XYZ file of C-alpha atoms in Angstrom:
401
model
C -0.026 -0.022 0.011
C 1.329 3.477 -0.972
C 0.633 6.307 1.480
C 1.994 9.765 2.196
C 4.479 10.094 4.997
C 7.905 11.141 6.230
C 10.873 8.795 6.266
C 14.550 8.810 7.100
C 17.157 7.584 4.598
C 20.900 7.644 4.335
C 21.508 10.845 2.313
C 23.798 13.653 3.228
C 21.496 16.241 1.520
C 18.049 14.775 2.109
C 18.052 12.519 5.189
C 14.414 13.266 5.868
C 11.768 13.129 3.054
C 7.989 13.570 2.743
C 6.203 11.760 -0.122
C 4.949 8.429 -1.326
C 6.065 5.553 0.799
C 5.068 1.867 0.732
C 3.745 0.280 3.883
C 3.038 -3.426 4.484
C 1.538 -5.825 7.005
C 4.408 -7.276 8.859
C 3.537 -10.008 11.379
C 4.952 -9.259 14.847
C 4.844 -10.422 18.374
C 4.553 -8.298 21.488
C 6.479 -10.605 23.891
C 8.400 -13.862 23.869
C 6.062 -16.815 23.934
C 3.154 -14.901 22.489
C 1.807 -15.590 18.982
C 3.135 -13.782 15.953
C 0.067 -11.805 14.660
C -0.964 -9.984 11.635
C -0.755 -6.220 12.171
C -3.880 -3.949 12.158
C -4.174 -1.058 9.736
C -4.523 2.273 11.652
C -4.745 5.963 10.824
C -2.402 8.258 12.841
C -4.281 11.214 14.246
C -1.803 13.244 16.375
C 1.904 12.736 16.291
C 4.504 14.362 18.476
C 8.137 15.228 17.600
C 10.861 13.797 19.871
C 14.560 14.654 20.157
C 15.207 11.122 18.936
C 13.647 12.049 15.543
C 16.133 14.899 15.210
C 19.086 12.580 16.066
C 17.881 9.973 13.613
C 17.842 12.645 10.906
C 21.374 13.544 11.775
C 22.280 9.842 11.578
C 20.809 9.648 8.114
C 22.925 12.667 6.994
C 25.959 10.745 8.266
C 24.858 7.524 6.518
C 24.405 5.651 9.761
C 20.793 4.650 9.626
C 21.238 1.244 8.011
C 20.920 -0.968 11.121
C 17.549 0.855 12.037
C 15.802 0.271 8.743
C 13.073 -2.410 8.630
C 14.199 -5.673 7.033
C 14.444 -5.302 3.232
C 13.997 -1.530 3.327
C 16.381 1.415 2.754
C 14.287 3.871 4.766
C 12.411 4.180 8.081
C 9.072 5.896 8.571
C 9.580 7.846 11.803
C 7.268 8.926 14.605
C 6.817 7.056 17.886
C 4.726 9.433 19.986
C 1.019 9.746 19.238
C -2.506 8.478 18.996
C -4.176 6.508 16.169
C -7.685 5.624 14.934
C -8.230 1.855 14.597
C -11.058 1.492 12.015
C -11.533 -2.214 12.489
C -12.239 -1.686 16.192
C -13.899 1.721 15.946
C -11.702 3.238 18.645
C -8.677 5.419 19.301
C -5.469 3.910 20.752
C -2.047 4.773 21.938
C 0.658 2.711 20.299
C 2.957 0.718 22.655
C 6.285 1.332 20.858
C 8.500 -1.617 21.776
C 7.882 -5.300 21.190
C 9.724 -8.405 20.006
C 10.955 -11.863 20.809
C 11.950 -10.938 24.377
C 10.655 -11.293 27.862
C 10.670 -7.548 28.233
C 11.458 -5.682 24.998
C 12.609 -2.544 26.879
C 15.238 -4.724 28.654
C 16.045 -7.227 26.062
C 19.074 -9.482 26.471
C 21.807 -10.169 23.891
C 20.057 -13.372 22.690
C 16.660 -11.677 22.270
C 15.342 -9.440 19.549
C 13.224 -6.283 19.688
C 11.705 -3.667 17.442
C 10.617 -0.095 18.094
C 7.925 1.580 15.932
C 9.393 4.688 14.340
C 12.845 4.185 15.717
C 14.331 0.788 15.132
C 13.447 -1.876 12.563
C 9.735 -1.011 12.393
C 7.905 1.848 10.637
C 6.204 4.509 12.764
C 3.337 6.980 12.889
C 4.272 9.755 10.436
C 2.144 8.293 7.621
C -1.520 8.503 6.476
C -1.962 4.850 7.378
C 0.268 2.351 9.286
C 0.186 -1.295 10.518
C 0.603 -2.039 14.202
C 0.406 -5.242 16.282
C -3.102 -5.436 17.723
C -1.844 -6.308 21.200
C 0.142 -3.014 21.214
C -2.788 -0.680 20.658
C -3.449 0.562 24.240
C -6.857 1.800 25.261
C -7.528 5.477 26.093
C -9.579 6.534 29.137
C -13.352 7.223 28.730
C -14.646 10.748 28.485
C -12.317 12.302 25.743
C -14.113 11.425 22.561
C -17.269 13.333 21.481
C -19.170 12.747 18.313
C -16.380 10.385 17.085
C -13.685 13.009 17.525
C -10.890 13.419 20.068
C -10.768 16.445 22.273
C -7.746 18.453 21.178
C -6.566 19.092 24.689
C -6.487 15.350 25.366
C -4.844 14.526 22.023
C -2.011 16.965 22.862
C -1.380 15.149 26.143
C -1.151 11.828 24.305
C 2.140 12.699 22.619
C 3.803 12.280 26.045
C 2.942 8.697 27.267
C 6.251 7.330 25.922
C 8.620 9.739 27.672
C 6.365 9.905 30.771
C 6.420 6.096 30.982
C 10.234 6.348 30.810
C 10.158 8.654 33.788
C 7.893 6.232 35.755
C 10.548 3.592 35.041
C 13.265 5.897 36.227
C 11.451 6.660 39.505
C 10.964 2.932 40.135
C 14.602 2.221 39.306
C 15.909 4.978 41.546
C 13.766 3.638 44.382
C 15.044 0.122 43.842
C 18.682 1.132 43.579
C 18.503 3.664 46.406
C 16.919 1.175 48.676
C 19.411 -1.566 47.958
C 22.357 0.936 48.008
C 21.747 2.424 51.515
C 19.482 0.111 53.484
C 22.299 -1.361 55.585
C 23.311 2.068 56.740
C 19.666 2.880 57.467
C 19.382 -0.288 59.560
C 22.188 0.787 61.803
C 21.146 4.458 62.008
C 17.516 3.741 62.727
C 18.016 0.452 64.567
C 15.269 -1.308 62.541
C 14.833 -4.423 60.465
C 15.752 -4.767 56.834
C 12.237 -4.253 55.475
C 11.866 -0.929 57.355
C 15.363 0.167 56.484
C 14.677 -0.391 52.770
C 11.659 1.845 52.926
C 13.671 4.552 54.739
C 16.500 4.326 52.259
C 14.140 4.475 49.341
C 12.713 7.766 50.506
C 15.989 9.255 51.701
C 17.616 8.863 48.273
C 15.385 11.737 47.153
C 16.101 13.985 50.171
C 18.095 16.393 48.047
C 17.525 15.900 44.356
C 19.178 17.769 41.508
C 17.640 17.611 38.051
C 20.219 18.984 35.786
C 18.434 20.099 32.557
C 14.913 21.229 31.938
C 13.331 19.540 29.017
C 10.165 17.616 29.219
C 11.836 14.551 30.747
C 13.327 16.721 33.499
C 9.875 18.233 34.112
C 8.226 14.775 34.247
C 10.658 13.212 36.749
C 10.477 16.381 38.957
C 6.689 16.089 38.898
C 6.713 12.424 39.757
C 9.200 12.732 42.660
C 7.331 15.746 43.998
C 4.009 13.763 43.964
C 5.338 10.706 45.738
C 7.904 12.220 48.082
C 6.524 15.562 49.258
C 9.230 15.938 51.777
C 12.072 15.806 49.181
C 13.944 18.918 48.169
C 14.120 19.169 44.417
C 16.282 21.599 42.466
C 16.038 22.134 38.737
C 19.301 23.484 37.169
C 19.221 25.000 33.722
C 20.115 28.080 31.677
C 16.663 29.383 31.054
C 15.560 32.672 32.642
C 13.521 32.362 35.803
C 10.535 34.026 34.131
C 10.605 31.714 31.057
C 7.489 29.679 30.215
C 9.046 26.337 30.894
C 10.598 27.284 34.247
C 7.365 28.684 35.497
C 5.471 25.625 34.197
C 7.902 23.165 35.826
C 7.722 24.923 39.175
C 3.921 25.033 39.018
C 3.781 21.291 38.497
C 6.105 20.380 41.456
C 7.328 21.774 44.741
C 10.800 22.187 43.223
C 13.118 25.169 43.300
C 15.122 26.587 40.449
C 18.781 27.640 39.968
C 19.682 29.388 36.768
C 23.133 28.492 35.543
C 24.799 31.823 34.792
C 27.980 30.983 36.591
C 31.461 31.570 35.077
C 32.914 28.268 36.363
C 31.574 24.760 37.012
C 32.886 24.913 40.553
C 30.824 28.042 41.250
C 27.745 26.257 39.887
C 28.365 23.242 42.026
C 28.835 25.396 45.135
C 25.577 27.233 44.369
C 23.736 23.922 43.983
C 24.993 22.711 47.422
C 24.080 26.041 49.035
C 20.620 25.958 47.533
C 19.948 22.383 48.557
C 21.367 22.892 52.042
C 23.893 20.096 51.476
C 25.290 17.897 48.815
C 22.783 16.067 46.613
C 21.573 12.609 47.538
C 20.500 12.077 43.855
C 21.778 13.819 40.756
C 19.702 13.256 37.577
C 21.383 14.294 34.363
C 18.992 15.205 31.534
C 20.765 18.130 29.852
C 22.723 16.253 27.249
C 25.843 17.966 28.168
C 29.218 16.791 29.701
C 28.860 19.527 32.363
C 26.515 17.103 34.267
C 29.090 14.497 35.439
C 31.814 17.095 36.168
C 29.504 19.157 38.435
C 28.421 15.979 40.207
C 31.710 14.171 40.642
C 34.682 16.507 40.033
C 33.053 19.487 41.723
C 31.394 17.336 44.326
C 27.727 18.446 44.091
C 26.825 14.778 44.653
C 27.197 13.706 48.290
C 28.450 10.537 49.961
C 26.336 7.426 49.211
C 24.647 9.417 46.426
C 23.007 8.116 43.281
C 23.812 9.471 39.791
C 21.209 8.780 37.154
C 22.386 9.416 33.636
C 19.364 9.847 31.400
C 21.112 12.035 28.795
C 22.014 10.667 25.359
C 25.527 11.632 24.205
C 27.615 12.689 27.179
C 30.544 10.522 28.311
C 30.847 10.054 32.077
C 34.209 10.054 33.852
C 35.235 10.220 37.513
C 38.293 9.988 39.736
C 38.152 6.439 41.172
C 39.591 7.407 44.571
C 36.783 9.800 45.759
C 34.199 7.811 43.743
C 34.991 4.654 45.703
C 35.356 6.203 49.094
C 32.272 8.343 48.726
C 30.376 5.267 47.683
C 28.643 6.702 44.621
C 26.209 4.628 42.514
C 25.693 5.301 38.826
C 22.692 3.944 36.923
C 21.555 4.540 33.311
C 18.658 2.883 31.594
C 16.245 4.339 29.039
C 13.312 1.923 29.350
C 9.733 1.448 30.349
C 7.152 -1.364 30.538
C 3.619 -1.673 29.234
C 2.216 -1.062 32.720
C 4.231 2.171 32.940
C 2.716 3.227 29.599
C -0.804 2.479 30.737
C -0.161 4.400 33.987
C 1.270 7.271 32.053
C -1.866 7.520 29.854
C -4.135 7.621 32.918
C -1.974 10.308 34.689
C -1.483 12.486 31.604
C -5.206 12.470 30.835
C -5.791 14.300 34.108
C -2.746 16.557 33.775
C -2.153 20.053 32.357
C 0.657 19.033 29.937
C -1.333 20.070 26.911
C -0.357 23.598 27.903
C 3.234 23.078 26.704
C 2.349 21.527 23.321
C 2.289 23.725 20.218
C 1.049 22.597 16.760
C 2.753 22.820 13.417
C 0.527 22.805 10.376
C 0.761 19.571 8.488
C 1.183 21.222 5.108
C 3.917 23.495 6.419
C 5.731 20.446 7.853
C 5.281 18.350 4.661
C 6.498 21.082 2.355
C 9.979 20.975 3.738
C 10.363 18.688 6.803
C 14.133 19.283 7.187
C 13.621 23.077 7.312
C 10.761 22.573 9.763
C 13.046 20.514 11.995
C 15.865 23.041 11.826
C 13.949 26.301 11.960
C 10.877 25.552 14.054
C 10.660 22.184 15.827
C 14.282 21.892 17.118
C 15.508 25.485 16.859
C 16.648 27.522 19.863
C 13.305 29.305 19.833
C 11.297 26.092 19.585
C 8.351 25.423 21.880
C 8.783 22.847 24.651
C 6.901 20.339 22.521
C 5.747 20.294 18.954
C 3.072 18.095 17.519
C 1.107 17.858 14.318
C -2.517 16.929 13.688
C -2.020 14.311 10.991
C -5.723 13.646 10.374
C -8.017 16.615 11.087
C -11.239 14.619 10.716
C -10.629 12.876 14.001
C -9.879 15.934 16.194
C -12.249 18.438 17.755
C -10.309 21.727 17.977
C -12.983 23.320 20.157
C -12.426 20.962 23.160
């Protein structure tokens, strides 16, 4: 079947194209041990743009996209955040992105396989029609469809379940690691049994939390920690002005404080972080994508003894001096994953949220006319909105709600 859509290819001049592209029904399985099923034809309705899309375009310009193409193809239809209409089931759905011949496709092992719609070995949502595994079309909550159309405010929120689910996973993982890392110390300090000590250590790991960087992922994890651990002290660190839209929005959605990085040296920044927190951080979450993160945490000692360093950025290389690292008992974790239950929880939480306020729309015709220019000058430019999305199929969206 030939449809209109955008796709990545290996081409220095045109790594991203809009035009005719062929789609096909590829049989897939959601999890190891489950049946391989025919895919279901869907119509993408609202699709969000992710930083991964921009990085994939750059990979195409460098000729590095080959391993990510679907089998037998020399291109990848992108798009992994959004909502679709399922004609055969007369309903809307959120696409669960990762599946494969693995027990958990977000944590596959070296002898397992996985695919990721719009990112890796499977075509995604930026097309007029697309095929998806029927078991990976997640239900939306009731109350957001009127006269067969999606409420626009709800549709905007549904470009976030993927990254929000990642942050639910990050919260769970930091709880697990923090509890295991420090429970023996908690047993001695509080003179309690192991079960109680693990609960204490799990909460104490967030006592003084730095979130270094303020994109949507930073906002989400700050929001989630704030909800679950109201006694935690959370500090966002970024370069944006205090009165910027994203800073004000992030602080509105959490009980966090903000530190603007206008310091001439990294040591001055680290000292300011410690002063603002009232002590060295118990957890340092890096989401800025810069190498400054690890130097501020380790070299300049913003991260305290027995602290946890969560590297969620793509790109930076982490280094540390092994002597203080070992004696201060730091723990480094890094994992960009989520499970289906995280995705389902994210959908429910986002539906009741205000995250539609930070999503701006780009007109489909404007995007299709020159997608590369749209990426560079609007969607990922320095003046870009916090999140950009496109209504791919107007007939399914009610702009008045």
